[in-house]
Amino acid sequence: MFRTISLAALIVALLLPPLSAQEDENGADEAKKIQQEIQKHFSEVAKTIDKLAKQLKETEPENAAKLESAWNAIQEKFIDQQMKEVVEDLNAGRYNTARNKADKIRNELDDVLKILIHGSKNERTTGDLAALKREIGERIREQEQLQKELNDAMNKVTPTLDKLEQQIRKAELDQEKLAKETSRIPDAAMEKRLRELSDDLKKAAANEQDQNLPQKTEQLAKKAEEMFEKLHESGEKLAHDFRAPKQDIENAKADLQKENTPESRQAAAEDMKQAAKKIDEMLREADKEKKELPQQAKEQESLKKELEKIDKALEELAKQPANKETAPKIDEARKELQSARQEMQKAQQQMPTNPPQANQAQQKAQEDLQQAQEALQQAREQALEKLPPQQKKALEELKKKQEELAKKTEQTAAKIPSEQSKENAQKASDAMKQAAKDIPQEPEAAKEEQAKAIEELKKALQDIEDKETELALDTMEAKLAWMIEEQKAVFEATIKLDKRKKDMGQLLRSEKFEVKDAVAKEGKLTERAGQLQSTAGEIGAQTFVFFLGVISSDTKTVSDMLEKEELGEQTQRIESDVVSLLEALLSSVKKAKEEMKKEELAKKEEKKPEEEGKKPEDQEKKPGDKPKEEIITAEAEIQLLIELQKQIRHRTEEIAVKNANKPELEQVYHEMAKNLARRQGELGDRIQDVISRVGQE
């Protein structure tokens, strides 16, 4: 902090004295000396700001952010260059121009001073997010460490029991999956009735002019109600799927109960068409599941064999003297496993001919597995009650650590500005509190709560990373727009100066200063492209990193050419290409921002089923499941690659034309051709990357 304040004080000291009464010779000479000293010291201060910003990035991120913002402001406003121009104006006797420029620099130095003291809004936000990312990352690591410590502790207490309970839990989940797959298949009689109902609905809908349509619709509604009751008996999933077409039929009945008019019959006919369509979709899904039945039968057999292995392991465990107290509960779990295996055998036998009966057996097997888990949990609780004092103490210490981490996480949540991230972090803290309560008596439940806490923290971290990306894109958008305007200004100046040089044979002294100004601007553009490369790299936008590298290379080439007063077509071509590529890049940044907004809306939509009370399995994806991808779409990158390929082709053609009748390339063109060949190779690599991305999508 002291160093930042010291730099601010230096800026105050460097604020330019007003150039009001310096037109006399002695005053002018004195002003020149003062101005030269100020310019010299300011250059040193600017370098110090840049150096300190890099040094303090890890140890003092907040101060580093202020320094970096101040450095960016100095670069954007070309303050150093403007000071040199004031000296040049004074040397040339342009006192009014020097005074105006000096006043402008004073205002801009005042802006830099404010940034050094308070920091820029954007950089403060970025710094805050970076600090939050580090803090949440630390909470995740701490929770993972506690999770490991609890696992290690439990492995010393009831290692085999825990392992077998986990295996039964996995078997239960596998059985649940198999039961879901068979739950959509009706038996042969019900399938026939569904097809008949669909046909009857289609016929009724096709005769909407029939005056007896109300009576027929009422009969169909009654039939659908009876079938719904039957489906509910045979399988919950089938009844759930049938609910939608049943509602359509009831709507048709309601349409015709109000009035029997052409309009009401038309509405009823449309409802019945929809019902028939949904029933047909049910039957198509059932046909698909039927084809999978042989494979499901194999999976059921494999699961049954897995239970046999678990049963044998439990039998051996119950015989051990150390498990005398828990043996009755272990035997109880074995009985449930044996019952589950019998139900699985029934399911296998029923699958080919009666899937609903098979499904009922599968559901019963799942219930048996749940009972087996409960018995083992009780056995473990008994074992925990008999723990030696040393092991009980270890669990109590873990409980305290978990409580402390819950408090720290709650404090972290309070710092988060985003409502979504705050909510996730608070949920993590709540899960940690519950884990702390569960550790002494229900360590398995504690493990689940710990896993929930980690998941919620990762969601919070992802949300903050998204916010960081949004900020970075905002910064890139603003700076790219600035770069476009600067490059256009240099391009226009180059055209004007080139014409002047051709007309007059050489440039005037004042025009040479304009060339120097253009060189300085290209240098700043090269620096800015490098800065934006770093920004893009921090958010994983490798596409932007690549194209900003191309721009940086081109602006450096332009700067070198202008330095030699090469103002002709070749220089202008590269300047024009830089503008085109910057504009294409700016367009891609804007599209990336739009895509992020769409994804944010999609995430909000994903949350709705959860808020409406639906189970997590009703959602196709949990929030945060999506892996991190390149920030722009493959389509957007292809547009950038096309633009770059055009530029390479045009420049190659120009070199060929310029050297058409020469035995070998001139040195300057030889270097250009070499650089273009390298760039073409890099372009090929990017194309391969895009092809790979498209293949993965």
Short mmCIF file of N, CA and C in Angstrom, two decimals, residues 457-509:
data_model
loop_
_atom_site.label_atom_id
_atom_site.label_comp_id
_atom_site.label_asym_id
_atom_site.label_seq_id
_atom_site.Cartn_x
_atom_site.Cartn_y
_atom_site.Cartn_z
N LEU A 457 -19.80 -26.09 -3.85
CA LEU A 457 -18.68 -25.15 -3.96
C LEU A 457 -18.15 -25.09 -5.39
N LYS A 458 -18.14 -26.22 -6.05
CA LYS A 458 -17.68 -26.24 -7.45
C LYS A 458 -18.65 -25.47 -8.35
N LYS A 459 -19.94 -25.55 -8.02
CA LYS A 459 -20.92 -24.76 -8.78
C LYS A 459 -20.68 -23.26 -8.56
N ALA A 460 -20.41 -22.90 -7.31
CA ALA A 460 -20.14 -21.49 -7.00
C ALA A 460 -18.89 -21.02 -7.74
N LEU A 461 -17.88 -21.87 -7.75
CA LEU A 461 -16.63 -21.53 -8.44
C LEU A 461 -16.87 -21.35 -9.94
N GLN A 462 -17.67 -22.25 -10.52
CA GLN A 462 -17.97 -22.16 -11.95
C GLN A 462 -18.71 -20.86 -12.27
N ASP A 463 -19.64 -20.49 -11.41
CA ASP A 463 -20.41 -19.26 -11.63
C ASP A 463 -19.50 -18.03 -11.58
N ILE A 464 -18.56 -18.04 -10.64
CA ILE A 464 -17.62 -16.91 -10.54
C ILE A 464 -16.70 -16.87 -11.76
N GLU A 465 -16.27 -18.04 -12.22
CA GLU A 465 -15.44 -18.09 -13.43
C GLU A 465 -16.20 -17.53 -14.63
N ASP A 466 -17.50 -17.82 -14.68
CA ASP A 466 -18.33 -17.26 -15.77
C ASP A 466 -18.39 -15.74 -15.68
N LYS A 467 -18.55 -15.23 -14.45
CA LYS A 467 -18.57 -13.77 -14.26
C LYS A 467 -17.23 -13.16 -14.67
N GLU A 468 -16.15 -13.86 -14.33
CA GLU A 468 -14.81 -13.39 -14.69
C GLU A 468 -14.65 -13.34 -16.21
N THR A 469 -15.20 -14.36 -16.87
CA THR A 469 -15.14 -14.40 -18.33
C THR A 469 -15.94 -13.25 -18.93
N GLU A 470 -17.12 -12.97 -18.35
CA GLU A 470 -17.94 -11.85 -18.84
C GLU A 470 -17.18 -10.53 -18.73
N LEU A 471 -16.52 -10.33 -17.59
CA LEU A 471 -15.74 -9.10 -17.40
C LEU A 471 -14.60 -9.02 -18.41
N ALA A 472 -13.93 -10.15 -18.62
CA ALA A 472 -12.82 -10.18 -19.57
C ALA A 472 -13.30 -9.85 -20.98
N LEU A 473 -14.47 -10.38 -21.34
CA LEU A 473 -15.03 -10.10 -22.67
C LEU A 473 -15.41 -8.63 -22.80
N ASP A 474 -15.95 -8.06 -21.71
CA ASP A 474 -16.27 -6.62 -21.73
C ASP A 474 -15.00 -5.80 -21.97
N THR A 475 -13.94 -6.17 -21.26
CA THR A 475 -12.66 -5.47 -21.42
C THR A 475 -12.14 -5.61 -22.84
N MET A 476 -12.20 -6.83 -23.36
CA MET A 476 -11.71 -7.08 -24.71
C MET A 476 -12.52 -6.31 -25.74
N GLU A 477 -13.82 -6.26 -25.55
CA GLU A 477 -14.68 -5.53 -26.49
C GLU A 477 -14.30 -4.05 -26.54
N ALA A 478 -14.13 -3.45 -25.37
CA ALA A 478 -13.79 -2.02 -25.31
C ALA A 478 -12.42 -1.75 -25.92
N LYS A 479 -11.46 -2.60 -25.59
CA LYS A 479 -10.09 -2.36 -26.05
C LYS A 479 -9.92 -2.68 -27.54
N LEU A 480 -10.64 -3.67 -28.03
CA LEU A 480 -10.59 -3.96 -29.47
C LEU A 480 -11.19 -2.80 -30.27
N ALA A 481 -12.29 -2.24 -29.75
CA ALA A 481 -12.91 -1.09 -30.43
C ALA A 481 -11.92 0.08 -30.49
N TRP A 482 -11.20 0.29 -29.37
CA TRP A 482 -10.19 1.35 -29.34
C TRP A 482 -9.08 1.07 -30.35
N MET A 483 -8.63 -0.20 -30.41
CA MET A 483 -7.55 -0.57 -31.33
C MET A 483 -7.96 -0.36 -32.79
N ILE A 484 -9.22 -0.65 -33.09
CA ILE A 484 -9.72 -0.46 -34.46
C ILE A 484 -9.62 1.01 -34.85
N GLU A 485 -10.07 1.88 -33.97
CA GLU A 485 -10.02 3.32 -34.26
C GLU A 485 -8.58 3.81 -34.43
N GLU A 486 -7.70 3.33 -33.56
CA GLU A 486 -6.29 3.74 -33.65
C GLU A 486 -5.65 3.25 -34.94
N GLN A 487 -5.94 1.98 -35.30
CA GLN A 487 -5.34 1.43 -36.52
C GLN A 487 -5.89 2.12 -37.76
N LYS A 488 -7.16 2.45 -37.73
CA LYS A 488 -7.75 3.19 -38.86
C LYS A 488 -7.08 4.55 -39.01
N ALA A 489 -6.81 5.21 -37.88
CA ALA A 489 -6.16 6.52 -37.92
C ALA A 489 -4.77 6.42 -38.52
N VAL A 490 -4.02 5.37 -38.14
CA VAL A 490 -2.69 5.16 -38.70
C VAL A 490 -2.77 4.86 -40.19
N PHE A 491 -3.75 4.05 -40.56
CA PHE A 491 -3.95 3.68 -41.97
C PHE A 491 -4.21 4.92 -42.82
N GLU A 492 -5.12 5.77 -42.34
CA GLU A 492 -5.44 7.01 -43.08
C GLU A 492 -4.24 7.94 -43.16
N ALA A 493 -3.48 8.03 -42.06
CA ALA A 493 -2.28 8.88 -42.06
C ALA A 493 -1.23 8.34 -43.03
N THR A 494 -1.11 7.01 -43.09
CA THR A 494 -0.13 6.39 -44.00
C THR A 494 -0.47 6.70 -45.45
N ILE A 495 -1.75 6.60 -45.80
CA ILE A 495 -2.19 6.91 -47.17
C ILE A 495 -1.86 8.36 -47.51
N LYS A 496 -2.18 9.26 -46.58
CA LYS A 496 -1.94 10.70 -46.80
C LYS A 496 -0.44 10.99 -46.95
N LEU A 497 0.37 10.42 -46.06
CA LEU A 497 1.81 10.67 -46.09
C LEU A 497 2.47 10.03 -47.31
N ASP A 498 1.96 8.86 -47.71
CA ASP A 498 2.50 8.20 -48.90
C ASP A 498 2.26 9.06 -50.14
N LYS A 499 1.05 9.61 -50.25
CA LYS A 499 0.73 10.48 -51.39
C LYS A 499 1.63 11.72 -51.37
N ARG A 500 1.81 12.27 -50.17
CA ARG A 500 2.65 13.47 -50.04
C ARG A 500 4.09 13.18 -50.46
N LYS A 501 4.60 12.02 -50.04
CA LYS A 501 5.98 11.65 -50.37
C LYS A 501 6.16 11.45 -51.87
N LYS A 502 5.12 10.82 -52.50
CA LYS A 502 5.19 10.61 -53.95
C LYS A 502 5.11 11.92 -54.71
N ASP A 503 4.26 12.83 -54.22
CA ASP A 503 4.08 14.12 -54.90
C ASP A 503 5.31 15.02 -54.75
N MET A 504 5.88 15.05 -53.54
CA MET A 504 6.96 16.00 -53.24
C MET A 504 8.36 15.38 -53.31
N GLY A 505 8.40 14.04 -53.37
CA GLY A 505 9.71 13.38 -53.41
C GLY A 505 10.27 13.09 -52.03
N GLN A 506 9.84 13.83 -51.03
CA GLN A 506 10.28 13.60 -49.66
C GLN A 506 9.26 14.23 -48.69
N LEU A 507 9.41 13.88 -47.41
CA LEU A 507 8.49 14.40 -46.40
C LEU A 507 9.08 15.63 -45.73
N LEU A 508 8.21 16.56 -45.35
CA LEU A 508 8.62 17.71 -44.57
C LEU A 508 8.95 17.27 -43.14
N ARG A 509 9.64 18.15 -42.40
CA ARG A 509 10.01 17.82 -41.02
C ARG A 509 8.77 17.53 -40.16
#
